[in-house]
mmCIF file with all atom_site columns, C-alpha atoms in Angstrom:
data_model
loop_
_atom_site.group_PDB
_atom_site.id
_atom_site.type_symbol
_atom_site.label_atom_id
_atom_site.label_alt_id
_atom_site.label_comp_id
_atom_site.label_asym_id
_atom_site.label_entity_id
_atom_site.label_seq_id
_atom_site.pdbx_PDB_ins_code
_atom_site.Cartn_x
_atom_site.Cartn_y
_atom_site.Cartn_z
_atom_site.occupancy
_atom_site.B_iso_or_equiv
_atom_site.pdbx_formal_charge
_atom_site.auth_seq_id
_atom_site.auth_comp_id
_atom_site.auth_asym_id
_atom_site.auth_atom_id
_atom_site.pdbx_PDB_model_num
ATOM 1   C CA . MET A 1 1   ? 31.461  133.571 -104.830 1.00 46.00 ? 28  MET A CA 1
ATOM 2   C CA . THR A 1 2   ? 32.179  135.769 -101.721 1.00 48.00 ? 29  THR A CA 1
ATOM 3   C CA . ILE A 1 3   ? 30.749  135.143 -98.316  1.00 50.00 ? 30  ILE A CA 1
ATOM 4   C CA . ALA A 1 4   ? 28.472  138.259 -98.573  1.00 51.00 ? 31  ALA A CA 1
ATOM 5   C CA . ASN A 1 5   ? 26.896  136.888 -101.842 1.00 51.00 ? 32  ASN A CA 1
ATOM 6   C CA . GLU A 1 6   ? 26.440  133.474 -100.338 1.00 51.00 ? 33  GLU A CA 1
ATOM 7   C CA . LYS A 1 7   ? 24.570  134.988 -97.444  1.00 54.00 ? 34  LYS A CA 1
ATOM 8   C CA . LEU A 1 8   ? 22.018  136.762 -99.762  1.00 67.00 ? 35  LEU A CA 1
ATOM 9   C CA . LYS A 1 9   ? 21.457  133.992 -102.220 1.00 86.00 ? 36  LYS A CA 1
ATOM 10  C CA . GLN A 1 10  ? 19.322  131.149 -101.325 1.00 89.00 ? 37  GLN A CA 1
ATOM 11  C CA . PRO A 1 11  ? 20.174  127.582 -102.412 1.00 89.00 ? 38  PRO A CA 1
ATOM 12  C CA . PRO A 1 12  ? 18.631  126.400 -105.756 1.00 87.00 ? 39  PRO A CA 1
ATOM 13  C CA . VAL A 1 13  ? 16.087  124.100 -104.063 1.00 91.00 ? 40  VAL A CA 1
ATOM 14  C CA . PHE A 1 14  ? 14.512  127.178 -102.423 1.00 92.00 ? 41  PHE A CA 1
ATOM 15  C CA . LYS A 1 15  ? 12.607  128.032 -105.568 1.00 91.00 ? 42  LYS A CA 1
ATOM 16  C CA . LEU A 1 16  ? 11.426  124.452 -106.001 1.00 92.00 ? 43  LEU A CA 1
ATOM 17  C CA . ALA A 1 17  ? 10.144  124.344 -102.414 1.00 93.00 ? 44  ALA A CA 1
ATOM 18  C CA . CYS A 1 18  ? 8.368   127.671 -102.704 1.00 93.00 ? 45  CYS A CA 1
ATOM 19  C CA . TYR A 1 19  ? 6.759   127.229 -106.058 1.00 94.00 ? 46  TYR A CA 1
ATOM 20  C CA . THR A 1 20  ? 5.582   123.771 -105.410 1.00 94.00 ? 47  THR A CA 1
ATOM 21  C CA . THR A 1 21  ? 4.269   124.810 -101.953 1.00 95.00 ? 48  THR A CA 1
ATOM 22  C CA . ILE A 1 22  ? 2.301   127.773 -103.260 1.00 95.00 ? 49  ILE A CA 1
ATOM 23  C CA . CYS A 1 23  ? 0.568   125.521 -105.870 1.00 94.00 ? 50  CYS A CA 1
ATOM 24  C CA . GLU A 1 24  ? -0.116  122.822 -103.299 1.00 95.00 ? 51  GLU A CA 1
ATOM 25  C CA . ARG A 1 25  ? -1.519  125.294 -100.737 1.00 94.00 ? 52  ARG A CA 1
ATOM 26  C CA . ILE A 1 26  ? -3.764  126.802 -103.348 1.00 94.00 ? 53  ILE A CA 1
ATOM 27  C CA . GLY A 1 27  ? -5.136  123.409 -104.274 1.00 93.00 ? 54  GLY A CA 1
ATOM 28  C CA . PHE A 1 28  ? -5.574  122.176 -100.647 1.00 94.00 ? 55  PHE A CA 1
ATOM 29  C CA . TYR A 1 29  ? -7.244  125.412 -99.483  1.00 94.00 ? 56  TYR A CA 1
ATOM 30  C CA . VAL A 1 30  ? -9.633  125.499 -102.453 1.00 94.00 ? 57  VAL A CA 1
ATOM 31  C CA . ILE A 1 31  ? -11.241 122.344 -101.117 1.00 92.00 ? 58  ILE A CA 1
ATOM 32  C CA . SER A 1 32  ? -10.905 123.458 -97.499  1.00 93.00 ? 59  SER A CA 1
ATOM 33  C CA . TYR A 1 33  ? -12.677 126.739 -98.262  1.00 93.00 ? 60  TYR A CA 1
ATOM 34  C CA . LEU A 1 34  ? -15.510 125.173 -100.377 1.00 95.00 ? 61  LEU A CA 1
ATOM 35  C CA . ILE A 1 35  ? -16.157 121.670 -98.867  1.00 95.00 ? 62  ILE A CA 1
ATOM 36  C CA . VAL A 1 36  ? -18.892 122.612 -96.425  1.00 95.00 ? 63  VAL A CA 1
ATOM 37  C CA . MET A 1 37  ? -20.970 124.700 -98.845  1.00 95.00 ? 64  MET A CA 1
ATOM 38  C CA . TYR A 1 38  ? -20.340 122.065 -101.529 1.00 96.00 ? 65  TYR A CA 1
ATOM 39  C CA . LEU A 1 39  ? -21.665 119.329 -99.249  1.00 96.00 ? 66  LEU A CA 1
ATOM 40  C CA . ARG A 1 40  ? -24.743 121.346 -98.369  1.00 96.00 ? 67  ARG A CA 1
ATOM 41  C CA . GLN A 1 41  ? -25.692 122.519 -101.858 1.00 94.00 ? 68  GLN A CA 1
ATOM 42  C CA . LYS A 1 42  ? -24.676 119.406 -103.905 1.00 93.00 ? 69  LYS A CA 1
ATOM 43  C CA . PHE A 1 43  ? -25.560 116.614 -101.586 1.00 94.00 ? 70  PHE A CA 1
ATOM 44  C CA . GLY A 1 44  ? -28.164 118.378 -99.371  1.00 94.00 ? 71  GLY A CA 1
ATOM 45  C CA . LEU A 1 45  ? -26.336 117.592 -96.118  1.00 95.00 ? 72  LEU A CA 1
ATOM 46  C CA . THR A 1 46  ? -27.100 119.538 -92.929  1.00 96.00 ? 73  THR A CA 1
ATOM 47  C CA . ASP A 1 47  ? -24.612 121.888 -91.407  1.00 95.00 ? 74  ASP A CA 1
ATOM 48  C CA . THR A 1 48  ? -23.741 119.316 -88.714  1.00 96.00 ? 75  THR A CA 1
ATOM 49  C CA . GLN A 1 49  ? -23.103 116.566 -91.267  1.00 96.00 ? 76  GLN A CA 1
ATOM 50  C CA . SER A 1 50  ? -21.047 118.898 -93.587  1.00 96.00 ? 77  SER A CA 1
ATOM 51  C CA . PHE A 1 51  ? -18.927 120.143 -90.579  1.00 96.00 ? 78  PHE A CA 1
ATOM 52  C CA . MET A 1 52  ? -18.406 116.653 -89.385  1.00 97.00 ? 79  MET A CA 1
ATOM 53  C CA . ILE A 1 53  ? -17.090 115.543 -92.768  1.00 96.00 ? 80  ILE A CA 1
ATOM 54  C CA . PHE A 1 54  ? -14.847 118.625 -92.894  1.00 96.00 ? 81  PHE A CA 1
ATOM 55  C CA . GLY A 1 55  ? -13.593 118.052 -89.500  1.00 96.00 ? 82  GLY A CA 1
ATOM 56  C CA . VAL A 1 56  ? -12.689 114.406 -90.188  1.00 97.00 ? 83  VAL A CA 1
ATOM 57  C CA . PHE A 1 57  ? -11.112 115.416 -93.533  1.00 96.00 ? 84  PHE A CA 1
ATOM 58  C CA . THR A 1 58  ? -9.120  118.147 -91.823  1.00 95.00 ? 85  THR A CA 1
ATOM 59  C CA . ALA A 1 59  ? -7.942  115.913 -88.951  1.00 96.00 ? 86  ALA A CA 1
ATOM 60  C CA . LEU A 1 60  ? -6.651  113.241 -91.250  1.00 96.00 ? 87  LEU A CA 1
ATOM 61  C CA . ALA A 1 61  ? -5.010  115.876 -93.575  1.00 95.00 ? 88  ALA A CA 1
ATOM 62  C CA . TYR A 1 62  ? -3.097  117.092 -90.618  1.00 93.00 ? 89  TYR A CA 1
ATOM 63  C CA . LEU A 1 63  ? -2.314  113.552 -89.186  1.00 96.00 ? 90  LEU A CA 1
ATOM 64  C CA . THR A 1 64  ? -1.109  111.909 -92.317  1.00 96.00 ? 91  THR A CA 1
ATOM 65  C CA . PRO A 1 65  ? 2.024   113.983 -92.787  1.00 95.00 ? 92  PRO A CA 1
ATOM 66  C CA . ALA A 1 66  ? 3.514   112.056 -89.859  1.00 94.00 ? 93  ALA A CA 1
ATOM 67  C CA . LEU A 1 67  ? 3.308   108.884 -91.971  1.00 95.00 ? 94  LEU A CA 1
ATOM 68  C CA . GLY A 1 68  ? 4.069   110.626 -95.278  1.00 94.00 ? 95  GLY A CA 1
ATOM 69  C CA . GLY A 1 69  ? 7.195   112.296 -93.706  1.00 91.00 ? 96  GLY A CA 1
ATOM 70  C CA . TYR A 1 70  ? 8.394   109.038 -92.444  1.00 94.00 ? 97  TYR A CA 1
ATOM 71  C CA . LEU A 1 71  ? 7.966   107.257 -95.792  1.00 94.00 ? 98  LEU A CA 1
ATOM 72  C CA . GLY A 1 72  ? 9.569   110.291 -97.572  1.00 92.00 ? 99  GLY A CA 1
ATOM 73  C CA . ASP A 1 73  ? 12.533  110.253 -95.267  1.00 92.00 ? 100 ASP A CA 1
ATOM 74  C CA . ASN A 1 74  ? 13.047  106.484 -94.997  1.00 94.00 ? 101 ASN A CA 1
ATOM 75  C CA . VAL A 1 75  ? 11.390  104.598 -97.836  1.00 95.00 ? 102 VAL A CA 1
ATOM 76  C CA . ILE A 1 76  ? 10.638  106.437 -101.092 1.00 95.00 ? 103 ILE A CA 1
ATOM 77  C CA . GLY A 1 77  ? 12.657  109.647 -100.689 1.00 93.00 ? 104 GLY A CA 1
ATOM 78  C CA . ILE A 1 78  ? 11.656  113.252 -100.226 1.00 93.00 ? 105 ILE A CA 1
ATOM 79  C CA . ARG A 1 79  ? 11.626  114.135 -104.019 1.00 93.00 ? 106 ARG A CA 1
ATOM 80  C CA . ARG A 1 80  ? 9.227   111.169 -104.680 1.00 95.00 ? 107 ARG A CA 1
ATOM 81  C CA . ALA A 1 81  ? 7.074   112.253 -101.783 1.00 96.00 ? 108 ALA A CA 1
ATOM 82  C CA . ILE A 1 82  ? 6.706   115.601 -103.345 1.00 95.00 ? 109 ILE A CA 1
ATOM 83  C CA . ILE A 1 83  ? 5.756   114.079 -106.752 1.00 96.00 ? 110 ILE A CA 1
ATOM 84  C CA . PHE A 1 84  ? 3.231   111.624 -105.068 1.00 96.00 ? 111 PHE A CA 1
ATOM 85  C CA . GLY A 1 85  ? 1.733   114.358 -102.895 1.00 96.00 ? 112 GLY A CA 1
ATOM 86  C CA . LEU A 1 86  ? 1.069   116.838 -105.734 1.00 96.00 ? 113 LEU A CA 1
ATOM 87  C CA . PHE A 1 87  ? -0.231  114.049 -108.022 1.00 97.00 ? 114 PHE A CA 1
ATOM 88  C CA . PHE A 1 88  ? -2.618  112.587 -105.505 1.00 97.00 ? 115 PHE A CA 1
ATOM 89  C CA . GLU A 1 89  ? -3.912  115.956 -104.426 1.00 96.00 ? 116 GLU A CA 1
ATOM 90  C CA . GLY A 1 90  ? -4.382  117.136 -107.966 1.00 96.00 ? 117 GLY A CA 1
ATOM 91  C CA . THR A 1 91  ? -6.150  113.962 -108.949 1.00 97.00 ? 118 THR A CA 1
ATOM 92  C CA . GLY A 1 92  ? -8.331  114.200 -105.892 1.00 96.00 ? 119 GLY A CA 1
ATOM 93  C CA . LEU A 1 93  ? -9.428  117.635 -106.743 1.00 96.00 ? 120 LEU A CA 1
ATOM 94  C CA . ILE A 1 94  ? -10.131 116.687 -110.385 1.00 96.00 ? 121 ILE A CA 1
ATOM 95  C CA . LEU A 1 95  ? -12.215 113.752 -109.217 1.00 96.00 ? 122 LEU A CA 1
ATOM 96  C CA . LEU A 1 96  ? -14.435 116.201 -107.284 1.00 94.00 ? 123 LEU A CA 1
ATOM 97  C CA . VAL A 1 97  ? -15.756 117.235 -110.801 1.00 93.00 ? 124 VAL A CA 1
ATOM 98  C CA . ILE A 1 98  ? -17.806 113.946 -110.820 1.00 92.00 ? 125 ILE A CA 1
ATOM 99  C CA . PRO A 1 99  ? -21.014 114.777 -109.029 1.00 88.00 ? 126 PRO A CA 1
ATOM 100 C CA . SER A 1 100 ? -21.377 111.590 -106.820 1.00 93.00 ? 127 SER A CA 1
ATOM 101 C CA . PHE A 1 101 ? -20.934 110.962 -103.135 1.00 94.00 ? 128 PHE A CA 1
ATOM 102 C CA . LEU A 1 102 ? -18.630 107.975 -104.034 1.00 96.00 ? 129 LEU A CA 1
ATOM 103 C CA . ALA A 1 103 ? -16.418 110.194 -106.119 1.00 95.00 ? 130 ALA A CA 1
ATOM 104 C CA . LEU A 1 104 ? -16.378 112.697 -103.212 1.00 96.00 ? 131 LEU A CA 1
ATOM 105 C CA . THR A 1 105 ? -15.210 110.044 -100.761 1.00 96.00 ? 132 THR A CA 1
ATOM 106 C CA . VAL A 1 106 ? -12.457 108.810 -103.102 1.00 97.00 ? 133 VAL A CA 1
ATOM 107 C CA . ALA A 1 107 ? -11.390 112.399 -104.055 1.00 97.00 ? 134 ALA A CA 1
ATOM 108 C CA . LEU A 1 108 ? -11.119 113.349 -100.363 1.00 97.00 ? 135 LEU A CA 1
ATOM 109 C CA . ALA A 1 109 ? -9.041  110.124 -99.601  1.00 97.00 ? 136 ALA A CA 1
ATOM 110 C CA . PHE A 1 110 ? -6.742  111.135 -102.571 1.00 97.00 ? 137 PHE A CA 1
ATOM 111 C CA . ILE A 1 111 ? -6.333  114.660 -101.168 1.00 97.00 ? 138 ILE A CA 1
ATOM 112 C CA . ILE A 1 112 ? -5.628  113.225 -97.669  1.00 97.00 ? 139 ILE A CA 1
ATOM 113 C CA . VAL A 1 113 ? -2.929  110.841 -98.988  1.00 97.00 ? 140 VAL A CA 1
ATOM 114 C CA . GLY A 1 114 ? -1.461  113.470 -101.094 1.00 96.00 ? 141 GLY A CA 1
ATOM 115 C CA . THR A 1 115 ? -1.278  115.990 -98.244  1.00 96.00 ? 142 THR A CA 1
ATOM 116 C CA . GLY A 1 116 ? 0.446   113.269 -96.118  1.00 96.00 ? 143 GLY A CA 1
ATOM 117 C CA . PHE A 1 117 ? 3.188   112.819 -98.697  1.00 96.00 ? 144 PHE A CA 1
ATOM 118 C CA . PHE A 1 118 ? 3.628   116.507 -99.631  1.00 95.00 ? 145 PHE A CA 1
ATOM 119 C CA . LYS A 1 119 ? 3.250   118.614 -96.403  1.00 93.00 ? 146 LYS A CA 1
ATOM 120 C CA . THR A 1 120 ? 6.540   117.911 -94.832  1.00 92.00 ? 147 THR A CA 1
ATOM 121 C CA . SER A 1 121 ? 8.582   117.195 -97.923  1.00 93.00 ? 148 SER A CA 1
ATOM 122 C CA . PRO A 1 122 ? 9.497   120.641 -99.203  1.00 93.00 ? 149 PRO A CA 1
ATOM 123 C CA . THR A 1 123 ? 10.355  121.785 -95.749  1.00 92.00 ? 150 THR A CA 1
ATOM 124 C CA . ASP A 1 124 ? 12.701  118.832 -95.292  1.00 92.00 ? 151 ASP A CA 1
ATOM 125 C CA . LEU A 1 125 ? 14.190  119.165 -98.680  1.00 90.00 ? 152 LEU A CA 1
ATOM 126 C CA . LEU A 1 126 ? 14.787  122.934 -97.973  1.00 91.00 ? 153 LEU A CA 1
ATOM 127 C CA . ALA A 1 127 ? 16.326  122.178 -94.620  1.00 90.00 ? 154 ALA A CA 1
ATOM 128 C CA . GLN A 1 128 ? 18.865  119.730 -96.045  1.00 90.00 ? 155 GLN A CA 1
ATOM 129 C CA . SER A 1 129 ? 20.084  122.297 -98.494  1.00 89.00 ? 156 SER A CA 1
ATOM 130 C CA . TYR A 1 130 ? 21.682  124.605 -95.802  1.00 89.00 ? 157 TYR A CA 1
ATOM 131 C CA . HIS A 1 131 ? 24.967  123.690 -94.180  1.00 86.00 ? 158 HIS A CA 1
ATOM 132 C CA . LYS A 1 132 ? 25.472  123.887 -90.361  1.00 85.00 ? 159 LYS A CA 1
ATOM 133 C CA . LYS A 1 133 ? 25.120  127.480 -89.024  1.00 85.00 ? 160 LYS A CA 1
ATOM 134 C CA . ASP A 1 134 ? 24.165  128.690 -92.399  1.00 87.00 ? 161 ASP A CA 1
ATOM 135 C CA . PRO A 1 135 ? 23.194  132.400 -92.106  1.00 89.00 ? 162 PRO A CA 1
ATOM 136 C CA . ARG A 1 136 ? 20.736  131.974 -94.995  1.00 90.00 ? 163 ARG A CA 1
ATOM 137 C CA . ILE A 1 137 ? 18.453  129.510 -93.121  1.00 90.00 ? 164 ILE A CA 1
ATOM 138 C CA . ASP A 1 138 ? 16.432  132.069 -91.099  1.00 90.00 ? 165 ASP A CA 1
ATOM 139 C CA . PRO A 1 139 ? 15.586  134.351 -94.082  1.00 90.00 ? 166 PRO A CA 1
ATOM 140 C CA . GLY A 1 140 ? 15.073  131.279 -96.195  1.00 90.00 ? 167 GLY A CA 1
ATOM 141 C CA . PHE A 1 141 ? 12.482  129.707 -93.988  1.00 92.00 ? 168 PHE A CA 1
ATOM 142 C CA . THR A 1 142 ? 10.794  133.135 -93.482  1.00 92.00 ? 169 THR A CA 1
ATOM 143 C CA . TYR A 1 143 ? 10.357  133.471 -97.225  1.00 92.00 ? 170 TYR A CA 1
ATOM 144 C CA . TYR A 1 144 ? 9.212   129.890 -97.420  1.00 93.00 ? 171 TYR A CA 1
ATOM 145 C CA . TYR A 1 145 ? 6.506   130.383 -94.836  1.00 94.00 ? 172 TYR A CA 1
ATOM 146 C CA . MET A 1 146 ? 5.503   133.501 -96.594  1.00 94.00 ? 173 MET A CA 1
ATOM 147 C CA . ALA A 1 147 ? 5.050   131.352 -99.725  1.00 93.00 ? 174 ALA A CA 1
ATOM 148 C CA . ILE A 1 148 ? 2.691   129.108 -97.729  1.00 94.00 ? 175 ILE A CA 1
ATOM 149 C CA . ASN A 1 149 ? 0.659   132.219 -96.705  1.00 95.00 ? 176 ASN A CA 1
ATOM 150 C CA . ILE A 1 150 ? 0.517   133.512 -100.227 1.00 95.00 ? 177 ILE A CA 1
ATOM 151 C CA . GLY A 1 151 ? -0.891  130.197 -101.418 1.00 93.00 ? 178 GLY A CA 1
ATOM 152 C CA . MET A 1 152 ? -3.578  130.352 -98.727  1.00 93.00 ? 179 MET A CA 1
ATOM 153 C CA . VAL A 1 153 ? -4.692  133.892 -99.611  1.00 94.00 ? 180 VAL A CA 1
ATOM 154 C CA . VAL A 1 154 ? -4.692  133.189 -103.357 1.00 93.00 ? 181 VAL A CA 1
ATOM 155 C CA . ALA A 1 155 ? -6.778  129.996 -102.649 1.00 93.00 ? 182 ALA A CA 1
ATOM 156 C CA . GLY A 1 156 ? -9.485  132.136 -100.896 1.00 92.00 ? 183 GLY A CA 1
ATOM 157 C CA . ILE A 1 157 ? -9.662  134.558 -103.780 1.00 93.00 ? 184 ILE A CA 1
ATOM 158 C CA . VAL A 1 158 ? -9.604  131.789 -106.480 1.00 92.00 ? 185 VAL A CA 1
ATOM 159 C CA . ALA A 1 159 ? -12.029 129.483 -104.672 1.00 92.00 ? 186 ALA A CA 1
ATOM 160 C CA . SER A 1 160 ? -14.681 132.199 -104.045 1.00 92.00 ? 187 SER A CA 1
ATOM 161 C CA . TYR A 1 161 ? -14.386 133.899 -107.480 1.00 94.00 ? 188 TYR A CA 1
ATOM 162 C CA . VAL A 1 162 ? -14.290 130.882 -109.675 1.00 94.00 ? 189 VAL A CA 1
ATOM 163 C CA . GLN A 1 163 ? -17.071 129.084 -107.759 1.00 94.00 ? 190 GLN A CA 1
ATOM 164 C CA . LYS A 1 164 ? -19.235 132.030 -107.819 1.00 94.00 ? 191 LYS A CA 1
ATOM 165 C CA . TYR A 1 165 ? -18.905 132.743 -111.499 1.00 96.00 ? 192 TYR A CA 1
ATOM 166 C CA . TYR A 1 166 ? -18.148 129.364 -113.041 1.00 95.00 ? 193 TYR A CA 1
ATOM 167 C CA . GLY A 1 167 ? -19.402 126.770 -110.515 1.00 94.00 ? 194 GLY A CA 1
ATOM 168 C CA . TRP A 1 168 ? -18.174 123.957 -108.384 1.00 94.00 ? 195 TRP A CA 1
ATOM 169 C CA . ASN A 1 169 ? -16.580 121.922 -111.182 1.00 94.00 ? 196 ASN A CA 1
ATOM 170 C CA . ILE A 1 170 ? -14.449 124.650 -112.501 1.00 95.00 ? 197 ILE A CA 1
ATOM 171 C CA . ALA A 1 171 ? -13.447 125.613 -109.027 1.00 95.00 ? 198 ALA A CA 1
ATOM 172 C CA . PHE A 1 172 ? -12.213 122.164 -108.215 1.00 95.00 ? 199 PHE A CA 1
ATOM 173 C CA . LEU A 1 173 ? -10.724 121.749 -111.742 1.00 95.00 ? 200 LEU A CA 1
ATOM 174 C CA . THR A 1 174 ? -8.822  124.932 -111.242 1.00 94.00 ? 201 THR A CA 1
ATOM 175 C CA . GLY A 1 175 ? -7.398  123.696 -107.883 1.00 94.00 ? 202 GLY A CA 1
ATOM 176 C CA . GLY A 1 176 ? -6.391  120.458 -109.540 1.00 95.00 ? 203 GLY A CA 1
ATOM 177 C CA . ILE A 1 177 ? -4.708  122.137 -112.473 1.00 95.00 ? 204 ILE A CA 1
ATOM 178 C CA . LEU A 1 178 ? -2.785  124.337 -110.056 1.00 94.00 ? 205 LEU A CA 1
ATOM 179 C CA . LEU A 1 179 ? -1.511  121.231 -108.256 1.00 95.00 ? 206 LEU A CA 1
ATOM 180 C CA . TYR A 1 180 ? -0.409  119.804 -111.581 1.00 96.00 ? 207 TYR A CA 1
ATOM 181 C CA . CYS A 1 181 ? 1.357   123.103 -112.230 1.00 94.00 ? 208 CYS A CA 1
ATOM 182 C CA . GLY A 1 182 ? 3.213   122.377 -108.964 1.00 94.00 ? 209 GLY A CA 1
ATOM 183 C CA . LEU A 1 183 ? 4.344   119.152 -110.561 1.00 94.00 ? 210 LEU A CA 1
ATOM 184 C CA . LEU A 1 184 ? 5.388   121.055 -113.719 1.00 93.00 ? 211 LEU A CA 1
ATOM 185 C CA . PHE A 1 185 ? 7.403   123.565 -111.443 1.00 93.00 ? 212 PHE A CA 1
ATOM 186 C CA . TYR A 1 186 ? 9.041   120.547 -109.744 1.00 93.00 ? 213 TYR A CA 1
ATOM 187 C CA . TYR A 1 187 ? 10.139  118.956 -113.005 1.00 92.00 ? 214 TYR A CA 1
ATOM 188 C CA . ILE A 1 188 ? 11.455  122.374 -114.449 1.00 91.00 ? 215 ILE A CA 1
ATOM 189 C CA . LEU A 1 189 ? 13.261  123.258 -111.264 1.00 88.00 ? 216 LEU A CA 1
ATOM 190 C CA . ARG A 1 190 ? 14.568  119.862 -110.111 1.00 84.00 ? 217 ARG A CA 1
ATOM 191 C CA . LEU A 1 191 ? 17.513  119.900 -112.403 1.00 74.00 ? 218 LEU A CA 1
ATOM 192 C CA . SER A 1 192 ? 19.000  123.106 -110.803 1.00 72.00 ? 219 SER A CA 1
ATOM 193 C CA . ALA A 1 193 ? 18.032  122.079 -107.246 1.00 62.00 ? 220 ALA A CA 1
#
């Protein structure tokens, strides 16, 4: 392989990081986009109560990656952290199909734990695949962050469309299935990465 080709071609782990991240972001933002309306319509909570729960959920989802990243780096390994993250988030979204406040609480806890494990892991795995002063790193991370944004945009479309025409249960089930698709992508692409 020539130097020019090496500059253009991303490492094999790049696809794994992008595909799993797109699926995870879609699943995470399905719940983020719908939770306030879901709490109001399904459980009759006020705007204040709904936004309070959303705020606590979001804060914990953005705090737990510090612990999940540490565990991924030092205890269970980055690849296992990706698997655990996708599994917990997917299971949490599927648990939202059960229309009870207890199921909602457990589901949100699963999603928070899953986000903690997943959020930093693909980035870390991708960073480790480049050598020092690798010219592919800047375009690689640019494309990777574009994948994150693609997942967020698709989540908005999926969440609103599916909820409007098929209901809450199918919207959450769709998000969960997409997270399990991320697991499937991981298992398909892990051999080449």
